[in-house]
PDB file of C-alpha atoms and ligand atoms in Angstrom:
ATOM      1  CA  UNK I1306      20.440  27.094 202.727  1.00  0.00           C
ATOM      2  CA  UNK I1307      18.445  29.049 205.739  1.00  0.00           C
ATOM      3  CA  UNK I1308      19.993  29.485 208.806  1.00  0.00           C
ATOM      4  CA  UNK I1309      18.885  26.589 211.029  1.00  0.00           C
ATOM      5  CA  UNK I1310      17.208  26.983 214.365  1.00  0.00           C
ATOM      6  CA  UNK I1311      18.501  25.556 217.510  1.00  0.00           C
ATOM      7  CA  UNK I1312      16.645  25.567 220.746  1.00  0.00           C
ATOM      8  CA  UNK I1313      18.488  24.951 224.015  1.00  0.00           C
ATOM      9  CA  UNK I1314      16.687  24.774 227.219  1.00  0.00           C
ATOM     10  CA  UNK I1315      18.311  25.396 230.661  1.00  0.00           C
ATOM     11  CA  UNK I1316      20.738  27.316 228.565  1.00  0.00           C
ATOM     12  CA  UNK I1317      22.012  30.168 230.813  1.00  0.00           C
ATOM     13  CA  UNK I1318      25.224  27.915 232.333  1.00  0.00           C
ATOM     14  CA  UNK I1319      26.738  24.984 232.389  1.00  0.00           C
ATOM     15  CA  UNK I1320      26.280  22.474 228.820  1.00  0.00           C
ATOM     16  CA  UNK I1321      23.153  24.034 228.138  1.00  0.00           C
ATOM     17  CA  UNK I1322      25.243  27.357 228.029  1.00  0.00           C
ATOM     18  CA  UNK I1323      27.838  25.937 226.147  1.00  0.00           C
ATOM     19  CA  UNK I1324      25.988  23.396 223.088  1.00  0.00           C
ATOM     20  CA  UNK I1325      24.574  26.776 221.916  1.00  0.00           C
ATOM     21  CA  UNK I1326      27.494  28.612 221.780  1.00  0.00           C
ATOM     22  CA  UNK I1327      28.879  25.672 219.841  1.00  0.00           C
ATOM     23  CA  UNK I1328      25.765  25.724 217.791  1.00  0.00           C
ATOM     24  CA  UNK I1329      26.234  29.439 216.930  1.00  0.00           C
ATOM     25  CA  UNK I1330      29.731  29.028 216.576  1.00  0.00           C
ATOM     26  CA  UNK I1331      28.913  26.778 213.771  1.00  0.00           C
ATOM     27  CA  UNK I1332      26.188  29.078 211.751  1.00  0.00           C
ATOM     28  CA  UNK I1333      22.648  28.204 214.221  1.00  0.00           C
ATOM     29  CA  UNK I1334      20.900  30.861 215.166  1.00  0.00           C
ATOM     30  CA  UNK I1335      20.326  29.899 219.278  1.00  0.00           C
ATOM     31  CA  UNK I1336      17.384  30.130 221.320  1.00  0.00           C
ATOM     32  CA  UNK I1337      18.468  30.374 225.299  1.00  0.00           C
ATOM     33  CA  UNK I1338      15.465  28.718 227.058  1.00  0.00           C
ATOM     34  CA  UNK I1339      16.324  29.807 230.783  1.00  0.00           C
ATOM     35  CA  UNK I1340      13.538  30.303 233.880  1.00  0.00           C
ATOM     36  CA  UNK I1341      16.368  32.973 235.248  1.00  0.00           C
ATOM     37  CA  UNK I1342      15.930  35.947 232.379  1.00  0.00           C
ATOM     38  CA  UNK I1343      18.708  37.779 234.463  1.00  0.00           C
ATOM     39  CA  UNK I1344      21.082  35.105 233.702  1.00  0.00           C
ATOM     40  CA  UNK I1345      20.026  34.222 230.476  1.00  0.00           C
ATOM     41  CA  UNK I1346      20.188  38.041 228.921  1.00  0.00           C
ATOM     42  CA  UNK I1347      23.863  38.055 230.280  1.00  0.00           C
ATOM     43  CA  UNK I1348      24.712  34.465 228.894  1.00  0.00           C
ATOM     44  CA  UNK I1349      23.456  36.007 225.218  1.00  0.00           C
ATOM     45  CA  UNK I1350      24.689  39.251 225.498  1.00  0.00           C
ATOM     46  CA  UNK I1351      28.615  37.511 226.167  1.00  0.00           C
ATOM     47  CA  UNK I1352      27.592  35.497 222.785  1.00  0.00           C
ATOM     48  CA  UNK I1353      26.350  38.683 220.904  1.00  0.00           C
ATOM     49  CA  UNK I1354      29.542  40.329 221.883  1.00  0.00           C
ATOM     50  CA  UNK I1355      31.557  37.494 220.658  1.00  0.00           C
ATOM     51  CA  UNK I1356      29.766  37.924 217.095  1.00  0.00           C
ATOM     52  CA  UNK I1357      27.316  35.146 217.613  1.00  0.00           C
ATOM     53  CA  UNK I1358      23.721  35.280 216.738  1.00  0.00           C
ATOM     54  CA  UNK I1359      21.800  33.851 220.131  1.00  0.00           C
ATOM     55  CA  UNK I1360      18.375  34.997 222.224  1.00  0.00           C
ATOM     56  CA  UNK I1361      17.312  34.281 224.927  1.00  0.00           C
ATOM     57  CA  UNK I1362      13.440  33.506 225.764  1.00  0.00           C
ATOM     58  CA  UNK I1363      11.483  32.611 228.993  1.00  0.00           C
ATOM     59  CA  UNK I1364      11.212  28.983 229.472  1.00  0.00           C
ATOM     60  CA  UNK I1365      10.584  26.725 232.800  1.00  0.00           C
ATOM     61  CA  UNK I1366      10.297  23.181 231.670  1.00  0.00           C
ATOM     62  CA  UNK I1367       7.583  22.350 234.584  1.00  0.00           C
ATOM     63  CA  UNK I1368       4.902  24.405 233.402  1.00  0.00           C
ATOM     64  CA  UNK I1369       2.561  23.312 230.082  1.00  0.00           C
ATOM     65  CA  UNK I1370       1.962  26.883 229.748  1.00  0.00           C
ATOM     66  CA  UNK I1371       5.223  28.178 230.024  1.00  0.00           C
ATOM     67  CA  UNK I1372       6.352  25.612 227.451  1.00  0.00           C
ATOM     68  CA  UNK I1373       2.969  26.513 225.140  1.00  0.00           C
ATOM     69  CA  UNK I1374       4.083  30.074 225.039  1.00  0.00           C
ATOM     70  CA  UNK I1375       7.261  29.185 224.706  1.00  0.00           C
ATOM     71  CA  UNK I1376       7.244  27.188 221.343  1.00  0.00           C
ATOM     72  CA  UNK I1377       4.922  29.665 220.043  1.00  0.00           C
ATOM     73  CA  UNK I1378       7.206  32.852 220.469  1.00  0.00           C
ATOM     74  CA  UNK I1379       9.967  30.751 218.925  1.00  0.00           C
ATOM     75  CA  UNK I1380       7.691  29.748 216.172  1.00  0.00           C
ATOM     76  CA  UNK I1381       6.582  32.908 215.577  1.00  0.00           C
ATOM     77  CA  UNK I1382       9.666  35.460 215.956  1.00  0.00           C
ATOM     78  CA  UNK I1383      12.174  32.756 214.134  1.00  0.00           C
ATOM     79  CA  UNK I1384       9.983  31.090 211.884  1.00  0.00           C
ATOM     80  CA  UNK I1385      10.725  27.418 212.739  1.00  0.00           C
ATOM     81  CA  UNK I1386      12.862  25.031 214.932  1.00  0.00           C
ATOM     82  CA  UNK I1387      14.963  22.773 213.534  1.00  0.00           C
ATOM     83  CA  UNK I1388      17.341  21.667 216.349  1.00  0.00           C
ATOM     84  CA  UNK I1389      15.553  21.650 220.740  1.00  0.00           C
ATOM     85  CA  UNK I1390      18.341  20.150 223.013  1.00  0.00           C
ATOM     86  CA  UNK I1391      16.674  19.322 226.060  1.00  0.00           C
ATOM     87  CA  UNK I1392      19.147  19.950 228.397  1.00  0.00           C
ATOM     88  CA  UNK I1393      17.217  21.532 231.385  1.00  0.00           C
ATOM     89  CA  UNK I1394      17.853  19.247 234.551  1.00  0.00           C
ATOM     90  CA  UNK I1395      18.464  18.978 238.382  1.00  0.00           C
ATOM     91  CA  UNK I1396      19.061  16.911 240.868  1.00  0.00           C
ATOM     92  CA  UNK I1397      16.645  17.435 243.749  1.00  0.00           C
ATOM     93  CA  UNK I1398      18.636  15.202 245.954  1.00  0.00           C
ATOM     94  CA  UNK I1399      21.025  18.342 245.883  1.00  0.00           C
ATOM     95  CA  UNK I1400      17.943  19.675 248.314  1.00  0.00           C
ATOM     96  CA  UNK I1401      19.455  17.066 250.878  1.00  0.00           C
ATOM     97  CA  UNK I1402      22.507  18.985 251.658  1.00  0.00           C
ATOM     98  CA  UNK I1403      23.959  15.193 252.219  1.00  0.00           C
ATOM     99  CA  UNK I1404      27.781  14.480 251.476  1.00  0.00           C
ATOM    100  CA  UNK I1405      27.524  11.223 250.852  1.00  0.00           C
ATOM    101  CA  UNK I1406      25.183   9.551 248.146  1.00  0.00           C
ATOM    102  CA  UNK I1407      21.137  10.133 248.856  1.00  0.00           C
ATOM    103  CA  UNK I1408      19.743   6.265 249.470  1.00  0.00           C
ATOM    104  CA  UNK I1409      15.449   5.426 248.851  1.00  0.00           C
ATOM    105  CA  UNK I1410      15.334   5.877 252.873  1.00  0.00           C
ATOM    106  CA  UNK I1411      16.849   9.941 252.301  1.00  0.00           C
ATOM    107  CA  UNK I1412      14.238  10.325 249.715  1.00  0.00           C
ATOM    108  CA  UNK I1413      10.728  10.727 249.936  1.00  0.00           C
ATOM    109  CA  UNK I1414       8.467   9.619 246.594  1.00  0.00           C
ATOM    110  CA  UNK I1415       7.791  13.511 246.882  1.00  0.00           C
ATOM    111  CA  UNK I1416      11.356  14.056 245.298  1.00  0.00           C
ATOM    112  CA  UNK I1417      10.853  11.254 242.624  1.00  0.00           C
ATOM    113  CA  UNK I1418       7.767  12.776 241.223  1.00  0.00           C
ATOM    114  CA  UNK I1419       9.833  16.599 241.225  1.00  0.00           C
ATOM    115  CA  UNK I1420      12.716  14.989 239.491  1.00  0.00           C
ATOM    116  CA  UNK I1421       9.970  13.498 236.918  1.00  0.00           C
ATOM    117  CA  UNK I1422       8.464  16.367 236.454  1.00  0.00           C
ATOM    118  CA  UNK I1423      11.411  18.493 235.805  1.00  0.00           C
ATOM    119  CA  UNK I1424      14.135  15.972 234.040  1.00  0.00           C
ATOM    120  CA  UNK I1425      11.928  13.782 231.875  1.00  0.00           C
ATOM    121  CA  UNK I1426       8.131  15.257 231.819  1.00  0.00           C
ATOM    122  CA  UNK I1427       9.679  19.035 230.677  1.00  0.00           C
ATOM    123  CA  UNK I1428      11.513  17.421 228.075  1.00  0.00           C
ATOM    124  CA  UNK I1429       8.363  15.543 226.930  1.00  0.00           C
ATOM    125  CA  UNK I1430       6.612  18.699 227.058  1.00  0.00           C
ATOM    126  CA  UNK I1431       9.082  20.230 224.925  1.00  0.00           C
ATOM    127  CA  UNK I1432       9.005  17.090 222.204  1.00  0.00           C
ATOM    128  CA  UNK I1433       4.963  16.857 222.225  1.00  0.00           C
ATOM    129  CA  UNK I1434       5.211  20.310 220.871  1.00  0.00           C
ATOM    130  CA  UNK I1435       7.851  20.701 218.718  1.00  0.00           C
ATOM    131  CA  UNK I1436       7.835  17.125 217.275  1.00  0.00           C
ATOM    132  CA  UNK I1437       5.132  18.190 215.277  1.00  0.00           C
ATOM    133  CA  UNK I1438       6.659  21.106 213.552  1.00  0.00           C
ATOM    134  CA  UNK I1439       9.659  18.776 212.685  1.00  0.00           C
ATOM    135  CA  UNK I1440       7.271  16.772 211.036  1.00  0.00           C
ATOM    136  CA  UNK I1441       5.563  18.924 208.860  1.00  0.00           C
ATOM    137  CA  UNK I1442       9.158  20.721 207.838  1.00  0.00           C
ATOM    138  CA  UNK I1443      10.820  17.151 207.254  1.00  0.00           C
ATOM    139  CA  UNK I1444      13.706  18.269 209.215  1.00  0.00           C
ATOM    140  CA  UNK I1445      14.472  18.011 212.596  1.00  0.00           C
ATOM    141  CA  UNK I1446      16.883  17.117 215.697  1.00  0.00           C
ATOM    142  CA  UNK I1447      16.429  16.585 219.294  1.00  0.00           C
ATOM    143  CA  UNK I1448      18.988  15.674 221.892  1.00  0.00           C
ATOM    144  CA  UNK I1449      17.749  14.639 225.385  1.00  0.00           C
ATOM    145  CA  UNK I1450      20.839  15.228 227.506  1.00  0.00           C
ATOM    146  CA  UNK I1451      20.275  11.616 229.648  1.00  0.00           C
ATOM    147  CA  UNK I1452      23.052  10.628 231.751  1.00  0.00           C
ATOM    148  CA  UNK I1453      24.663   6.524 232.894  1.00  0.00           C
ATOM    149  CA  UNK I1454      22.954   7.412 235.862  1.00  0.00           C
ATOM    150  CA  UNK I1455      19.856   6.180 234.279  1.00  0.00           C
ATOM    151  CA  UNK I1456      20.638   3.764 232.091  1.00  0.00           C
ATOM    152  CA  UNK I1457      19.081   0.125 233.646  1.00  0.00           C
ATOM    153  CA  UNK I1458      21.757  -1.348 232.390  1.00  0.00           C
ATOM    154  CA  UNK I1459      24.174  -0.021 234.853  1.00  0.00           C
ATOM    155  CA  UNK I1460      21.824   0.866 237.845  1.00  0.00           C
ATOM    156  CA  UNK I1461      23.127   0.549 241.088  1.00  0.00           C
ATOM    157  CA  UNK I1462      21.859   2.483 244.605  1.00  0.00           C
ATOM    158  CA  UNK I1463      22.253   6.187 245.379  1.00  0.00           C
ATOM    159  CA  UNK I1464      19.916   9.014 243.989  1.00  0.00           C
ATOM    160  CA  UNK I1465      17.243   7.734 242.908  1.00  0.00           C
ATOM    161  CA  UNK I1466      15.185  10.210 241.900  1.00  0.00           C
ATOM    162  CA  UNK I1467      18.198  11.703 239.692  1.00  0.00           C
ATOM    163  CA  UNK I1468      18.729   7.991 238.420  1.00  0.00           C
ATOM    164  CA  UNK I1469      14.939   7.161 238.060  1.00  0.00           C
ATOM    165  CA  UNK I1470      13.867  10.469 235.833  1.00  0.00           C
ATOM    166  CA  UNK I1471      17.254  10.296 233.934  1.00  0.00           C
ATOM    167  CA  UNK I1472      15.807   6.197 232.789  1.00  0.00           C
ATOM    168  CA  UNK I1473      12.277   7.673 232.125  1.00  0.00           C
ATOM    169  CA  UNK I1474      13.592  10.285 229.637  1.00  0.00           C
ATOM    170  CA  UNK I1475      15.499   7.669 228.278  1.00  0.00           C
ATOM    171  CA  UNK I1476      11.861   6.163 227.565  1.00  0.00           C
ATOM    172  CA  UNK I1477      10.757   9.318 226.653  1.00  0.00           C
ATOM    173  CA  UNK I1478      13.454   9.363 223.514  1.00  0.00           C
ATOM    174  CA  UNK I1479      12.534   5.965 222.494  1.00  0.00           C
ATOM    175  CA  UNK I1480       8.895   7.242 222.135  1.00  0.00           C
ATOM    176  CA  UNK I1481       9.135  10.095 220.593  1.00  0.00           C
ATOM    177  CA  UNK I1482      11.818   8.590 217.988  1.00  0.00           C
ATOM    178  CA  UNK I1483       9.108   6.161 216.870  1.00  0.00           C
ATOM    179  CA  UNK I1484       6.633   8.723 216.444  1.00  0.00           C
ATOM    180  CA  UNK I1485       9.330  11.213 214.060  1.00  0.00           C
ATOM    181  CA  UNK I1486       9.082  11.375 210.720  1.00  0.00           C
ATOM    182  CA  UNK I1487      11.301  11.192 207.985  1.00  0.00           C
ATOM    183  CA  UNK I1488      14.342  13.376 208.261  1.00  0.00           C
ATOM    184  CA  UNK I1489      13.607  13.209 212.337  1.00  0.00           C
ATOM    185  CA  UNK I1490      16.440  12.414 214.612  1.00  0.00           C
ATOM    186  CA  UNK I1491      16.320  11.979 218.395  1.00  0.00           C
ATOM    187  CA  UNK I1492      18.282  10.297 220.858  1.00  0.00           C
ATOM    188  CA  UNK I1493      19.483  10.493 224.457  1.00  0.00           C
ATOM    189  CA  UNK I1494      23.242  11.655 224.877  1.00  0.00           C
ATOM    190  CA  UNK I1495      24.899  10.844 228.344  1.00  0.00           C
ATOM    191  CA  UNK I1496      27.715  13.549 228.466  1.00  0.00           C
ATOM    192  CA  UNK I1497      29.930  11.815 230.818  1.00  0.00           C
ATOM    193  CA  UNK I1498      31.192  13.241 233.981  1.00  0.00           C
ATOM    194  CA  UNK I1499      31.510  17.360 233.452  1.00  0.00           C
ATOM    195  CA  UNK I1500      32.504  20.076 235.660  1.00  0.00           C
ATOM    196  CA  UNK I1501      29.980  21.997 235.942  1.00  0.00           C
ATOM    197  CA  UNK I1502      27.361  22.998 238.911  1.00  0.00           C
ATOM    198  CA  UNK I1503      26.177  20.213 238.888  1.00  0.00           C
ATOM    199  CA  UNK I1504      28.967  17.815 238.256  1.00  0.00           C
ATOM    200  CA  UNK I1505      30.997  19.921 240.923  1.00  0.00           C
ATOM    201  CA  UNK I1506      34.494  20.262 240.341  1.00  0.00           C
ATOM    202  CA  UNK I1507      36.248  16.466 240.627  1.00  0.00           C
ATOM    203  CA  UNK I1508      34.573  15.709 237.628  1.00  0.00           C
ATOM    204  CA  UNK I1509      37.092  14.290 234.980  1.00  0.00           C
ATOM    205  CA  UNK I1510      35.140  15.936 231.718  1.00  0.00           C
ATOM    206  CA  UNK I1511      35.657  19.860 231.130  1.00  0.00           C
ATOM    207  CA  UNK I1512      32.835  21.485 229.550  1.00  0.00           C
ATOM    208  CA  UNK I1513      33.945  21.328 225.847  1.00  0.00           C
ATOM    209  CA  UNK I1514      34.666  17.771 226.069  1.00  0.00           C
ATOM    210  CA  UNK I1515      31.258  17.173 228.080  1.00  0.00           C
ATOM    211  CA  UNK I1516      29.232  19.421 225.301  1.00  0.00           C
ATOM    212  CA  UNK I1517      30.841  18.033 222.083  1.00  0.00           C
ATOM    213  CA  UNK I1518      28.369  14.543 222.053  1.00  0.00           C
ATOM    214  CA  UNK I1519      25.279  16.284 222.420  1.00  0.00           C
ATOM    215  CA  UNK I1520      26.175  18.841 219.412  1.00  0.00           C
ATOM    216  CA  UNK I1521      27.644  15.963 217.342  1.00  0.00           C
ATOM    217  CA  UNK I1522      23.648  14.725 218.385  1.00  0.00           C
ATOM    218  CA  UNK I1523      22.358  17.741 217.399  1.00  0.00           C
ATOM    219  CA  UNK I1524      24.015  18.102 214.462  1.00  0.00           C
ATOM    220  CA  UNK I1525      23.864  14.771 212.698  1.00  0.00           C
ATOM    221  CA  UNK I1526      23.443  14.061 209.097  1.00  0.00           C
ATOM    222  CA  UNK I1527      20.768  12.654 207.265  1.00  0.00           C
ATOM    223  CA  UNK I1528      21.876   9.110 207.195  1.00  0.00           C
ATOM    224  CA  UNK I1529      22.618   9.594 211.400  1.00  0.00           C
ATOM    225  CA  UNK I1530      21.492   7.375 213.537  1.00  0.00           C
ATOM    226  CA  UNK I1531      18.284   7.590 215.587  1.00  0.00           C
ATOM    227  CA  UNK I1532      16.132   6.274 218.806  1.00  0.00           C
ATOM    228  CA  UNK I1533      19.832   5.584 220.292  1.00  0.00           C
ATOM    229  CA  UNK I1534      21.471   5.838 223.542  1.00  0.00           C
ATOM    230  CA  UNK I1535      25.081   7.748 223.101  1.00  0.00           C
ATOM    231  CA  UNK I1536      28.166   8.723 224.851  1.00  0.00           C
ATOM    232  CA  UNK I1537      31.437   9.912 222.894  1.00  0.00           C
ATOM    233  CA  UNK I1538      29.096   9.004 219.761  1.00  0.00           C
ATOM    234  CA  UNK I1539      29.166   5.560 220.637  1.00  0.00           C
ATOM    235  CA  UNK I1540      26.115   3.959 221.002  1.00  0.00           C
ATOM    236  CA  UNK I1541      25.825   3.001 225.001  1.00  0.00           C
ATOM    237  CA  UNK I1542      23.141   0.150 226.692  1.00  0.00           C
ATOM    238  CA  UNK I1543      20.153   1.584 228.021  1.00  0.00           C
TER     239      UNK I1543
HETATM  240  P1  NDP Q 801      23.877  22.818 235.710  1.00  0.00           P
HETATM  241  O1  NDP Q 801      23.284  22.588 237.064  1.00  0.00           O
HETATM  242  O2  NDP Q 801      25.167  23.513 235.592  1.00  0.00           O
HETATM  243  O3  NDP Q 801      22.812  23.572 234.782  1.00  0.00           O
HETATM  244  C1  NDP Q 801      21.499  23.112 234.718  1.00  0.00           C
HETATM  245  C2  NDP Q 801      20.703  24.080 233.875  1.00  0.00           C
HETATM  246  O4  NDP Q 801      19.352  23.580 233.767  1.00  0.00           O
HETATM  247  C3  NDP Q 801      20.607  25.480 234.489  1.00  0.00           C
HETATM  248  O5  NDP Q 801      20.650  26.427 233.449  1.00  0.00           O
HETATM  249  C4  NDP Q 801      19.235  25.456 235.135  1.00  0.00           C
HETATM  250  O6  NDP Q 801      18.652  26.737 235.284  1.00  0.00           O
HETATM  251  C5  NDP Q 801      18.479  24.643 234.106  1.00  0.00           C
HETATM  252  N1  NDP Q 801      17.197  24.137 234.588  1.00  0.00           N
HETATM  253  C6  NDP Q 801      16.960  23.232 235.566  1.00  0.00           C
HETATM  254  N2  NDP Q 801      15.649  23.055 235.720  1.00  0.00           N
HETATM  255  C7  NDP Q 801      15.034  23.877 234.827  1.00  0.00           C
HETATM  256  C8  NDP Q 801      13.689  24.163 234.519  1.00  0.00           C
HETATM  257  N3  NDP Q 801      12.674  23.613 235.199  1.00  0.00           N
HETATM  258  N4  NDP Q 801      13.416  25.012 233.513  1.00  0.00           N
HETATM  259  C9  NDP Q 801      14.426  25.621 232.837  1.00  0.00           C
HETATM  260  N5  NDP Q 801      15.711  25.423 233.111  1.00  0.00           N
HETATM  261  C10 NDP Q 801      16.016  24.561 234.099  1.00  0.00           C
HETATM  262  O7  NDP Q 801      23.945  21.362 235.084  1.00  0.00           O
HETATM  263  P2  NDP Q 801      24.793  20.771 233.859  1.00  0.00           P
HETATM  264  O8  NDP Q 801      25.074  21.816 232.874  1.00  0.00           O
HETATM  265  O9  NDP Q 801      25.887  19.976 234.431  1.00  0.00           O
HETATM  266  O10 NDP Q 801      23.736  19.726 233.308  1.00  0.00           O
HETATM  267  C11 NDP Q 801      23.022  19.910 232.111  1.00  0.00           C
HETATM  268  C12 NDP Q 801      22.334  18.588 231.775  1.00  0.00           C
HETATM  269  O11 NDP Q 801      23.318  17.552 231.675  1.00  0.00           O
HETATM  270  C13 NDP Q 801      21.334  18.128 232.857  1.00  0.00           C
HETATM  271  O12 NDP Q 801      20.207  17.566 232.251  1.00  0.00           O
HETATM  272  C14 NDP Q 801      22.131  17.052 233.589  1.00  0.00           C
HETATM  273  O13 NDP Q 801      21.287  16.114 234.229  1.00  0.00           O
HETATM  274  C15 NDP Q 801      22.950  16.441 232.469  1.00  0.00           C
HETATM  275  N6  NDP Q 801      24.137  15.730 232.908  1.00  0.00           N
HETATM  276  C16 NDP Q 801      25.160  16.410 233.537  1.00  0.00           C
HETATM  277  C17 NDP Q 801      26.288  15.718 233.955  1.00  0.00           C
HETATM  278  C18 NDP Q 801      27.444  16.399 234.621  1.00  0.00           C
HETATM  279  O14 NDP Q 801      28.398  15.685 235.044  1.00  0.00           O
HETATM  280  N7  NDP Q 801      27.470  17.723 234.739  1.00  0.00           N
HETATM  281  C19 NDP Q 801      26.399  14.249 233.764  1.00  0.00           C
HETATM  282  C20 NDP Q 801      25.294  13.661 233.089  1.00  0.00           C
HETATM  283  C21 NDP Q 801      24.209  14.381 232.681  1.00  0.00           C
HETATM  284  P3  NDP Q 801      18.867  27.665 236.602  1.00  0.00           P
HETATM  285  O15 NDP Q 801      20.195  28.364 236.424  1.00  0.00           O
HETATM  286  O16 NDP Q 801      17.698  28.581 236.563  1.00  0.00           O
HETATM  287  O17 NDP Q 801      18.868  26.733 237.797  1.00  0.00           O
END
């Protein structure tokens, strides 16, 4: 069988950094989508020097453009993408500098739309133009790294414009799952609580244990599930 293709975005740290060094680690060839080419060169060179095969390639999830290019040099220098984990996120409350939890009167409707923009429109940017491909190959798999934050089911007060774009890539995975095609998987893992940047370091979940949902995700087999909600690869409410 052909190597497959795996596409992580905001891959230079953190679980982006680390689902495609597990992804390489078991035979993908990994794409490091990073904004920060600095960071990103480094992150692949440490995999290249630890035998892996991984590249690294200009991507900022806000831009159409960016994202148009993007595909295309994938596309076109690998020959196809089979896996895109869209793991790129922030959380713009962060911007606050607060210590305790942002509330709606912290944060202006300003910060909502940059949280949509960047946590759930870049990963429908990313879907709306790889979906495609996956549908003409027959194969594909796409993991939306979501968090409980947003899950409605559990929504309580404090960021909401984390909490809010986290729920409407949650819709974004339900749409895009109904428009794959056979052999087509994507769903929304919630990695739990990882120490990381941005989960800061009380968090319960080291990285390993936060990465190893989405690549089960990202890895599933043709009878895996899909359209789903997932944490510990158990299927979670939305
Ligand atoms: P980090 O802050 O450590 O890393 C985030 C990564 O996303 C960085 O590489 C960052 O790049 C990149 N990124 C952000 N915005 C963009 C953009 N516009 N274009 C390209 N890259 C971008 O976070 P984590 O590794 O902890 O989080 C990864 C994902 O997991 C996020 O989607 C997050 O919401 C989710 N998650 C994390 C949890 C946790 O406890 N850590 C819990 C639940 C979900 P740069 O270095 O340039 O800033």
């Amino acid at each position: 069988m052909e190597q497959r293709i795996a596409v992580v975005t905001g891959a230079n740290r953190g679980l982006g950094l680390q689902t495609a060094r597990e992804l390489a680690m078991r035979g993908y060839r990994a794409v490091l989508g990073s904004r920060d080419m600095a960071k990103a060169d480094a992150a692949a060179a440490d995999l290249r020097a630890a035998g892996l095969e991984v590249h690294a390639t200009l991507l900022d999830v806000r831009s159409d453009a960016i994202v148009e290019t993007f595909v295309s040099a994938v596309k076109d220098e690998h020959g196809r993408i089979d896996v895109l984990v869209n793991n790129a996120g922030s959380i713009v409350e962060a911007d606050l500098g607060h210590g305790a939890p942002p509330s709606t009167s912290d944060v202006p409707a300003e910060m909502i739309l940059r949280a949509f923009d960047n946590n759930a429109v870049g990963a429908y940017r990313l879907c709306r133009s790889v979906l495609p491909l996956m549908n003409a190959a027959g194969y594909g798999r796409i993991v939306n790294v979501s968090s409980g934050m947003g899950a409605l089911n559990e929504m309580v007060d404090g960021w909401p414009a984390y909490r809010i774009s986290k729920a409407a890539l949650n819709a974004v995975t339900r749409i895009f799952a109904a428009e794959a095609g056979s052999g087509v998987k994507i769903n929304s893992v919630c990695p739990g609580w990882v120490r990381t940047d941005m989960g800061g370091a009380n968090a319960p979940r080291d990285i390993e244990e936060g990465a190893a949902g989405i690549v089960w995700a990202a890895t599933l087999p043709d009878d895996g599930p899909s359209g789903g909600f997932f944490r510990d690869r158990q299927s979670i409410a939305w």
